[in-house]
mmCIF file of N, CA, C and O in Angstrom:
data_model
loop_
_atom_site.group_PDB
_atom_site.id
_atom_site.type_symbol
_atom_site.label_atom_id
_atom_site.label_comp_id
_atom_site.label_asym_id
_atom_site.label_seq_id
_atom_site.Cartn_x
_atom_site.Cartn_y
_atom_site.Cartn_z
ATOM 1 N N UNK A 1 91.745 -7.776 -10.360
ATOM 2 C CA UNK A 1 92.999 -7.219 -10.846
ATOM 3 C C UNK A 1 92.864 -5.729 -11.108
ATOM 4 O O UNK A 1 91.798 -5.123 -11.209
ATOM 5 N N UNK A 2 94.304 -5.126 -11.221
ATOM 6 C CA UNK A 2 93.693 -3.659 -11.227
ATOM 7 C C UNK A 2 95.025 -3.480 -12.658
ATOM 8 O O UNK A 2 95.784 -4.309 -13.160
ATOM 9 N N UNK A 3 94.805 -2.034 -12.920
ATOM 10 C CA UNK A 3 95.076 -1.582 -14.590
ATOM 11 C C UNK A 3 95.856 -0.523 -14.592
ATOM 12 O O UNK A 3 95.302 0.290 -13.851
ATOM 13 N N UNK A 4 96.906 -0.038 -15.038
ATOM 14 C CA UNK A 4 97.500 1.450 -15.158
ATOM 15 C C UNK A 4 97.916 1.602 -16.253
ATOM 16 O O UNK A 4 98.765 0.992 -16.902
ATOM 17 N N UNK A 5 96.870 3.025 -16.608
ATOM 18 C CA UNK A 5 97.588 3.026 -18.184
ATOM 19 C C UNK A 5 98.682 4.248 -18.313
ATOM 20 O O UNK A 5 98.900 5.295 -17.702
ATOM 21 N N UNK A 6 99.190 3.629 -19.313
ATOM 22 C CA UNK A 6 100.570 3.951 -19.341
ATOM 23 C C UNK A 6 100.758 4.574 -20.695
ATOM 24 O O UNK A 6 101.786 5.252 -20.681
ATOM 25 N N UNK A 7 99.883 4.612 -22.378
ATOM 26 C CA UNK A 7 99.812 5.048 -22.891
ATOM 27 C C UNK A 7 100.312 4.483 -24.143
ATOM 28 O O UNK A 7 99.644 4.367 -25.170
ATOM 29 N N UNK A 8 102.010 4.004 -23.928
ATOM 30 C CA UNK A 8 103.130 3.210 -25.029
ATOM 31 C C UNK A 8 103.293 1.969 -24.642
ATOM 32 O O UNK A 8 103.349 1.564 -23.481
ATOM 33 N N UNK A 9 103.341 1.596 -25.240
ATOM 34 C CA UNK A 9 103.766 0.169 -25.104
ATOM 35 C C UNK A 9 105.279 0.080 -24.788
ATOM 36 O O UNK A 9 105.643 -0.942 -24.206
ATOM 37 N N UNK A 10 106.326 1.135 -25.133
ATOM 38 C CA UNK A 10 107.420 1.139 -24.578
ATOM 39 C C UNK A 10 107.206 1.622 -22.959
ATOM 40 O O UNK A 10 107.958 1.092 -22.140
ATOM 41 N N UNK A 11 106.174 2.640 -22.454
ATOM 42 C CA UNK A 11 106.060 2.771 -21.240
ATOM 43 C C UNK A 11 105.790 1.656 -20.509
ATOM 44 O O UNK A 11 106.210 1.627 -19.352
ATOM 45 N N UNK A 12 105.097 0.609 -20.997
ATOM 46 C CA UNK A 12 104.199 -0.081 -20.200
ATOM 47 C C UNK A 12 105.569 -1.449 -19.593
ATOM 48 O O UNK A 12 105.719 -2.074 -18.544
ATOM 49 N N UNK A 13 106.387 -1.391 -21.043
ATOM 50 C CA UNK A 13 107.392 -2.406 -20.954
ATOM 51 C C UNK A 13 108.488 -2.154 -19.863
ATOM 52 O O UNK A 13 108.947 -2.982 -19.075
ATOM 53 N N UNK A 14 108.910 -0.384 -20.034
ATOM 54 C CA UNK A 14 109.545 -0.590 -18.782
ATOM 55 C C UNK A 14 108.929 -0.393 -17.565
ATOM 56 O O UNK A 14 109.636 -0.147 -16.587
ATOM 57 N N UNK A 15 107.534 -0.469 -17.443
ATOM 58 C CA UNK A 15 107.290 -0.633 -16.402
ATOM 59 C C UNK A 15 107.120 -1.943 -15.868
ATOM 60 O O UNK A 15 107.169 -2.219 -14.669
ATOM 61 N N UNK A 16 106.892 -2.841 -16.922
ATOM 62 C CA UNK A 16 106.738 -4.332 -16.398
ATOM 63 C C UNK A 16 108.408 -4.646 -15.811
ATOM 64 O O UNK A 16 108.694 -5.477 -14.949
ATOM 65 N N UNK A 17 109.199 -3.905 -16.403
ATOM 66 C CA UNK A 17 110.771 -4.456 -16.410
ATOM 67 C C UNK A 17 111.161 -3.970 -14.643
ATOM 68 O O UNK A 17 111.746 -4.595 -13.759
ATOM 69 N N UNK A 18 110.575 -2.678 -14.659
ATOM 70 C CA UNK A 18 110.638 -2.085 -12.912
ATOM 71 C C UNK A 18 109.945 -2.551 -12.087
ATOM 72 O O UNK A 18 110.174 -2.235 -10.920
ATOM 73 N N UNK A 19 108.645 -3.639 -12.439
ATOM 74 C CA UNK A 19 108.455 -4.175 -11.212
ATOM 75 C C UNK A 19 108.224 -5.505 -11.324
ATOM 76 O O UNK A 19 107.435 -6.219 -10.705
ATOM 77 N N UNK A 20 109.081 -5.786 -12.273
ATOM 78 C CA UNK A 20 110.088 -7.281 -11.816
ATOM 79 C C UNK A 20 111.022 -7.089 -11.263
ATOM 80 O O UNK A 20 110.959 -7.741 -10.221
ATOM 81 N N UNK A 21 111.990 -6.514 -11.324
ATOM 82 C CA UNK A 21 113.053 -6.223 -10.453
ATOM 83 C C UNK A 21 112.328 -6.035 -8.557
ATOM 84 O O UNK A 21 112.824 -6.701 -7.647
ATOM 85 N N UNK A 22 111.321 -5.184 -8.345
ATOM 86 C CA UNK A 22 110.735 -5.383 -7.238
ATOM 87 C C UNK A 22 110.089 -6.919 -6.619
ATOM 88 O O UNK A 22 109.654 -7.069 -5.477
ATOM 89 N N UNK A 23 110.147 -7.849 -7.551
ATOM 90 C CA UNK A 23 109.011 -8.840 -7.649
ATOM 91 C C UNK A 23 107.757 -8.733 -7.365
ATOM 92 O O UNK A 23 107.097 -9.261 -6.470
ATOM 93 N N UNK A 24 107.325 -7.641 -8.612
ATOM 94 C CA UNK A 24 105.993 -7.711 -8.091
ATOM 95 C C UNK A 24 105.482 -8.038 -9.552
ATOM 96 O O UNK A 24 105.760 -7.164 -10.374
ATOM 97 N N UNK A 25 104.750 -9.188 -10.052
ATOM 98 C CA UNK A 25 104.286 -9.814 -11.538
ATOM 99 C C UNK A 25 103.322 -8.883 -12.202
ATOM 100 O O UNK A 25 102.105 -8.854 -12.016
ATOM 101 N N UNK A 26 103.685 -8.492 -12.614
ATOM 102 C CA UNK A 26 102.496 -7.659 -14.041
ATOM 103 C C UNK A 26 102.707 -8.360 -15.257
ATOM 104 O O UNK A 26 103.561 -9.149 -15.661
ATOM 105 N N UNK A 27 101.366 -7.684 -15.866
ATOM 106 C CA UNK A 27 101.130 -8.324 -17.605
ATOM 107 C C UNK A 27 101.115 -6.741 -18.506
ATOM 108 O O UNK A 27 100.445 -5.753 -18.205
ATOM 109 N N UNK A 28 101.941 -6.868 -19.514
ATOM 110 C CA UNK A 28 101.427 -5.399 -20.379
ATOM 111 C C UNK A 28 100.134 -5.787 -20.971
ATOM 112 O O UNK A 28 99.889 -6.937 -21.335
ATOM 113 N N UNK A 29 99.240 -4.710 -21.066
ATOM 114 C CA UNK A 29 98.075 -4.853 -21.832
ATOM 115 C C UNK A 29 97.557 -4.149 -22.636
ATOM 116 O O UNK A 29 97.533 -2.958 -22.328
ATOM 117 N N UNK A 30 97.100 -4.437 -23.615
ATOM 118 C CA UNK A 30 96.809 -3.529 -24.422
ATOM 119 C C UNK A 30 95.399 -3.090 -24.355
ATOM 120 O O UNK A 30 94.922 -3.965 -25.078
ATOM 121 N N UNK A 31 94.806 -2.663 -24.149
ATOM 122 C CA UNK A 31 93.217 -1.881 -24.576
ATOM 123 C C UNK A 31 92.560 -1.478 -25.573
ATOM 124 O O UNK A 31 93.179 -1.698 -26.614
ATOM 125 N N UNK A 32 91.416 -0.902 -25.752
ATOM 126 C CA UNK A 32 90.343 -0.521 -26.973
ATOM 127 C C UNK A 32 90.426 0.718 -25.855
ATOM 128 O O UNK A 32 90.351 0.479 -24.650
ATOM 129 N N UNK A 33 90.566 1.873 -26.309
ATOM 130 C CA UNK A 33 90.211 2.952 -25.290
ATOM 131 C C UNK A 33 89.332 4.249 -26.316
ATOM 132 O O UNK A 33 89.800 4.680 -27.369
ATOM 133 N N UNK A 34 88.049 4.685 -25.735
ATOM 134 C CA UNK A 34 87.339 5.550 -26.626
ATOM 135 C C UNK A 34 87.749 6.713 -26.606
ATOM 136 O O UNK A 34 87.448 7.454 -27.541
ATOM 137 N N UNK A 35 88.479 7.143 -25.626
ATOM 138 C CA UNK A 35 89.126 8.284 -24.973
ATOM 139 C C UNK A 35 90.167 8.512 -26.056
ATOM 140 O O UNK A 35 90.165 9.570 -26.684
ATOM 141 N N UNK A 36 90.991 7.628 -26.277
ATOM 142 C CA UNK A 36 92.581 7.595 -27.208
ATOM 143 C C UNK A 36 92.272 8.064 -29.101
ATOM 144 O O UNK A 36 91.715 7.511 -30.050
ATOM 145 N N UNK A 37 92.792 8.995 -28.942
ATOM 146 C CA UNK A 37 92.357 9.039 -30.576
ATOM 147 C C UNK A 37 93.463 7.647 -31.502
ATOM 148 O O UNK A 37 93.350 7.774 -32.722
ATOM 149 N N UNK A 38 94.226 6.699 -31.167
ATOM 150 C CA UNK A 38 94.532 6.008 -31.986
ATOM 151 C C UNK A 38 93.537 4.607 -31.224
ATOM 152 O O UNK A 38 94.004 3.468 -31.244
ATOM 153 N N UNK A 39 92.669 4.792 -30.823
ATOM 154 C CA UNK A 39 92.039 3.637 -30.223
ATOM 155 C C UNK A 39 92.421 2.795 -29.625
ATOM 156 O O UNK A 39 91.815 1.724 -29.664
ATOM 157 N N UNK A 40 93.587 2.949 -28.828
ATOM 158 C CA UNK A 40 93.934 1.542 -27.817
ATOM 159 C C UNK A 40 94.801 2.201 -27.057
ATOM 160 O O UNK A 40 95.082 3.227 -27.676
ATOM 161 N N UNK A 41 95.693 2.146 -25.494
ATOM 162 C CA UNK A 41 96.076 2.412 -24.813
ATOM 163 C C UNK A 41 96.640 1.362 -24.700
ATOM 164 O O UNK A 41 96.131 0.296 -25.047
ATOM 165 N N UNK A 42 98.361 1.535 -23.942
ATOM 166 C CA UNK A 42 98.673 0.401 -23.134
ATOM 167 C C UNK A 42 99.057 0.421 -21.881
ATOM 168 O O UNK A 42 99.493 1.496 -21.469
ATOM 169 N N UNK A 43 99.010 -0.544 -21.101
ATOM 170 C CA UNK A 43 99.468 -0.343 -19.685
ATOM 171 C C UNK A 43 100.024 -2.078 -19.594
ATOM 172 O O UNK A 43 100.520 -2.921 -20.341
ATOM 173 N N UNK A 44 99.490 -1.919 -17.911
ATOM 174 C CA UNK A 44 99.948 -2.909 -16.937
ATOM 175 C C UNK A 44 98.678 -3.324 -15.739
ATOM 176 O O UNK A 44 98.067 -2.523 -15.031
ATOM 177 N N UNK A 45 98.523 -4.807 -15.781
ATOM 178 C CA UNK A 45 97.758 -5.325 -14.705
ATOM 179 C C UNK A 45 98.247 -6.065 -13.735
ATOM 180 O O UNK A 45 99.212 -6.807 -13.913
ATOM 181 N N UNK A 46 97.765 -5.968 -12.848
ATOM 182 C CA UNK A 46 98.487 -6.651 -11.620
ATOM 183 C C UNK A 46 97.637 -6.757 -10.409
ATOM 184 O O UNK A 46 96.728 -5.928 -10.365
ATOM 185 N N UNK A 47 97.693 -7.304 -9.755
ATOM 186 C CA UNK A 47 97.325 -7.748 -8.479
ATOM 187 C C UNK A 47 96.789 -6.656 -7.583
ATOM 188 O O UNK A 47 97.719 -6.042 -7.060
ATOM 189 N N UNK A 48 95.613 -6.219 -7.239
ATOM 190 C CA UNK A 48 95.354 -5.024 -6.525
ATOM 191 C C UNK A 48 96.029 -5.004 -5.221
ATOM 192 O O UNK A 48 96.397 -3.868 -4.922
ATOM 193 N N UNK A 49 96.302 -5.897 -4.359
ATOM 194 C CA UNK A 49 96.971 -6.193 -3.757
ATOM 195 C C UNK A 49 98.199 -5.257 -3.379
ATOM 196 O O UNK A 49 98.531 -4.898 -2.250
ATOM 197 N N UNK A 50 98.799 -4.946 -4.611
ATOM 198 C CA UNK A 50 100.082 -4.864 -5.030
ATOM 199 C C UNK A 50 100.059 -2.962 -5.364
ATOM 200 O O UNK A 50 100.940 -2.245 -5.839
ATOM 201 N N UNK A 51 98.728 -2.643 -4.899
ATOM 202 C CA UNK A 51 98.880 -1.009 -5.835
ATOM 203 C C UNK A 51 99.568 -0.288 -4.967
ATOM 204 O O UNK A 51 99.597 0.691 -5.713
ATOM 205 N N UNK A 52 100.230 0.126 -3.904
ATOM 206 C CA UNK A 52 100.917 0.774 -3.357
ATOM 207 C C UNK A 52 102.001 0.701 -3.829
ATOM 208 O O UNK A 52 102.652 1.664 -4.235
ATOM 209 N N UNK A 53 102.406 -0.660 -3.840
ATOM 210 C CA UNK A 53 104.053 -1.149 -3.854
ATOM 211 C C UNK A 53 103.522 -0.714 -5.606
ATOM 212 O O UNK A 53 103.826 0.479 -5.631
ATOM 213 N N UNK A 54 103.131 -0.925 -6.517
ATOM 214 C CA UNK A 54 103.190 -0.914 -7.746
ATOM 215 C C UNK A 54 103.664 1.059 -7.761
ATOM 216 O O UNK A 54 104.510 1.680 -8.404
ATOM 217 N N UNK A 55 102.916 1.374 -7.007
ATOM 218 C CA UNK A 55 102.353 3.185 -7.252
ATOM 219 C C UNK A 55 103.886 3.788 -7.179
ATOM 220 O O UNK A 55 104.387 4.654 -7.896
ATOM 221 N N UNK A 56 104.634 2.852 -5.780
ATOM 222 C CA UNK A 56 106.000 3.217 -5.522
ATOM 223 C C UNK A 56 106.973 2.952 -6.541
ATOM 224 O O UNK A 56 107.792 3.788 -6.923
ATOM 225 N N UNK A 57 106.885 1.874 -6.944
ATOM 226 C CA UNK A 57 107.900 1.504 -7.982
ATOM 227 C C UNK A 57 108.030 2.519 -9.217
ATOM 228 O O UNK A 57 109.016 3.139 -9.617
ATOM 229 N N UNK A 58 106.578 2.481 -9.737
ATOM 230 C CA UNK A 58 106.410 3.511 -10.466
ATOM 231 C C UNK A 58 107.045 5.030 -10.212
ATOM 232 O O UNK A 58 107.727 5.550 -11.095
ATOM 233 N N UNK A 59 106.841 5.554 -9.237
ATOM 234 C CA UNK A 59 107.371 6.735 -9.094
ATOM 235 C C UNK A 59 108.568 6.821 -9.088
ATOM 236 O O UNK A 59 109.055 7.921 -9.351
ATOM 237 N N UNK A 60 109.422 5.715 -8.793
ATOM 238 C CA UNK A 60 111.118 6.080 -8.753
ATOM 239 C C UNK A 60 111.244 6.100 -9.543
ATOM 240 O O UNK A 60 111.809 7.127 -9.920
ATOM 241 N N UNK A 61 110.908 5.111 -10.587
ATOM 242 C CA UNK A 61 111.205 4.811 -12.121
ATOM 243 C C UNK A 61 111.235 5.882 -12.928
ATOM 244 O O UNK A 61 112.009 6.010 -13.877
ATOM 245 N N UNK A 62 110.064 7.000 -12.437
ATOM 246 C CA UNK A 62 109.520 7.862 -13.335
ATOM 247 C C UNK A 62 109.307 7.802 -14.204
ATOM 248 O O UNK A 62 109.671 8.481 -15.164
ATOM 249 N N UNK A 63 108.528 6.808 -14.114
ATOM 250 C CA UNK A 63 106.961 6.703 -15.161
ATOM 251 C C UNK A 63 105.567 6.881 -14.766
ATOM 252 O O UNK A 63 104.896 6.027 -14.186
ATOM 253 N N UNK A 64 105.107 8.235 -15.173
ATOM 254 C CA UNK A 64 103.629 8.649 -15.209
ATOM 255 C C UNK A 64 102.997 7.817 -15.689
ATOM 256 O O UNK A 64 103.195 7.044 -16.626
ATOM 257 N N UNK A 65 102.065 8.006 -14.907
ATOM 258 C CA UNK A 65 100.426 7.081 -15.118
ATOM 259 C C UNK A 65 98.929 8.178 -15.514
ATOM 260 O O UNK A 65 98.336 9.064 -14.899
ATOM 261 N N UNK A 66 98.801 7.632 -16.645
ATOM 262 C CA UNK A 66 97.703 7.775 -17.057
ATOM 263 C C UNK A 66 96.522 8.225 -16.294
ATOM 264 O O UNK A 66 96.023 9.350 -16.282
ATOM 265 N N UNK A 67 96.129 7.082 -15.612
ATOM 266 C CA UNK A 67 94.930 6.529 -15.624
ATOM 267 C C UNK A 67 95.062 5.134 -14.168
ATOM 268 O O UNK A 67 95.708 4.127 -14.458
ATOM 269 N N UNK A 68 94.602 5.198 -13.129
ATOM 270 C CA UNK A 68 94.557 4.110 -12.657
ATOM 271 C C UNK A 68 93.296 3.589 -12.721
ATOM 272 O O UNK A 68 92.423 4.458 -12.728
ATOM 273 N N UNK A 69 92.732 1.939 -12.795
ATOM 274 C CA UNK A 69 91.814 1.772 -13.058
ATOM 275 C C UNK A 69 91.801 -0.035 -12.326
ATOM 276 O O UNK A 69 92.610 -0.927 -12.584
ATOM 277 N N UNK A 70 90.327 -0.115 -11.176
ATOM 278 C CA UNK A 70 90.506 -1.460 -10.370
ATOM 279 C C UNK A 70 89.593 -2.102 -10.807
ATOM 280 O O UNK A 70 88.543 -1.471 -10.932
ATOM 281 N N UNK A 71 89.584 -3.328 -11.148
ATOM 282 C CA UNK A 71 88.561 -4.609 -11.567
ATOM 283 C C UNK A 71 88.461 -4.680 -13.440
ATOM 284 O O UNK A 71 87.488 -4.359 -14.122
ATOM 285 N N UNK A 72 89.742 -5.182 -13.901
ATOM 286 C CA UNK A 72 89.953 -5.659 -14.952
ATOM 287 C C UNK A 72 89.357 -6.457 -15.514
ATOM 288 O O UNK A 72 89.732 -6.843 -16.621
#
């Protein structure tokens, strides 16, 4: 599975919401991130499969990504 962080948890939500509408299944997730000064990050996992079509969705939406990250 692969990971995009997204930072908010409101980001991550509408991003799960934009690529359901595509049908493409993601999970929001939350993280421990050492990098984050509030210690956790959130994003979205999904199907590596799926990272193009995910990368696209994302961009119309306009929602920036963090961080992409493969093998969850």
């Amino acid at each position: 599975d692969c990971f995009v962080e997204l930072g908010s948890v409101t980001y991550a939500m509408k991003a799960q919401q934009a690529l359901s509408g595509a049908a493409i299944p993601c999970t929001v997730i939350k993280r421990e991130s050492a990098s984050s000064r509030r210690g956790c990050t959130y994003g979205i996992g999904f199907s590596c499969v799926q990272k193009n079509n995910v990368k696209t969705v994302l961009e119309r939406a306009r929602i920036s990504v963090k961080q992409w990250d493969e093998g969850v």
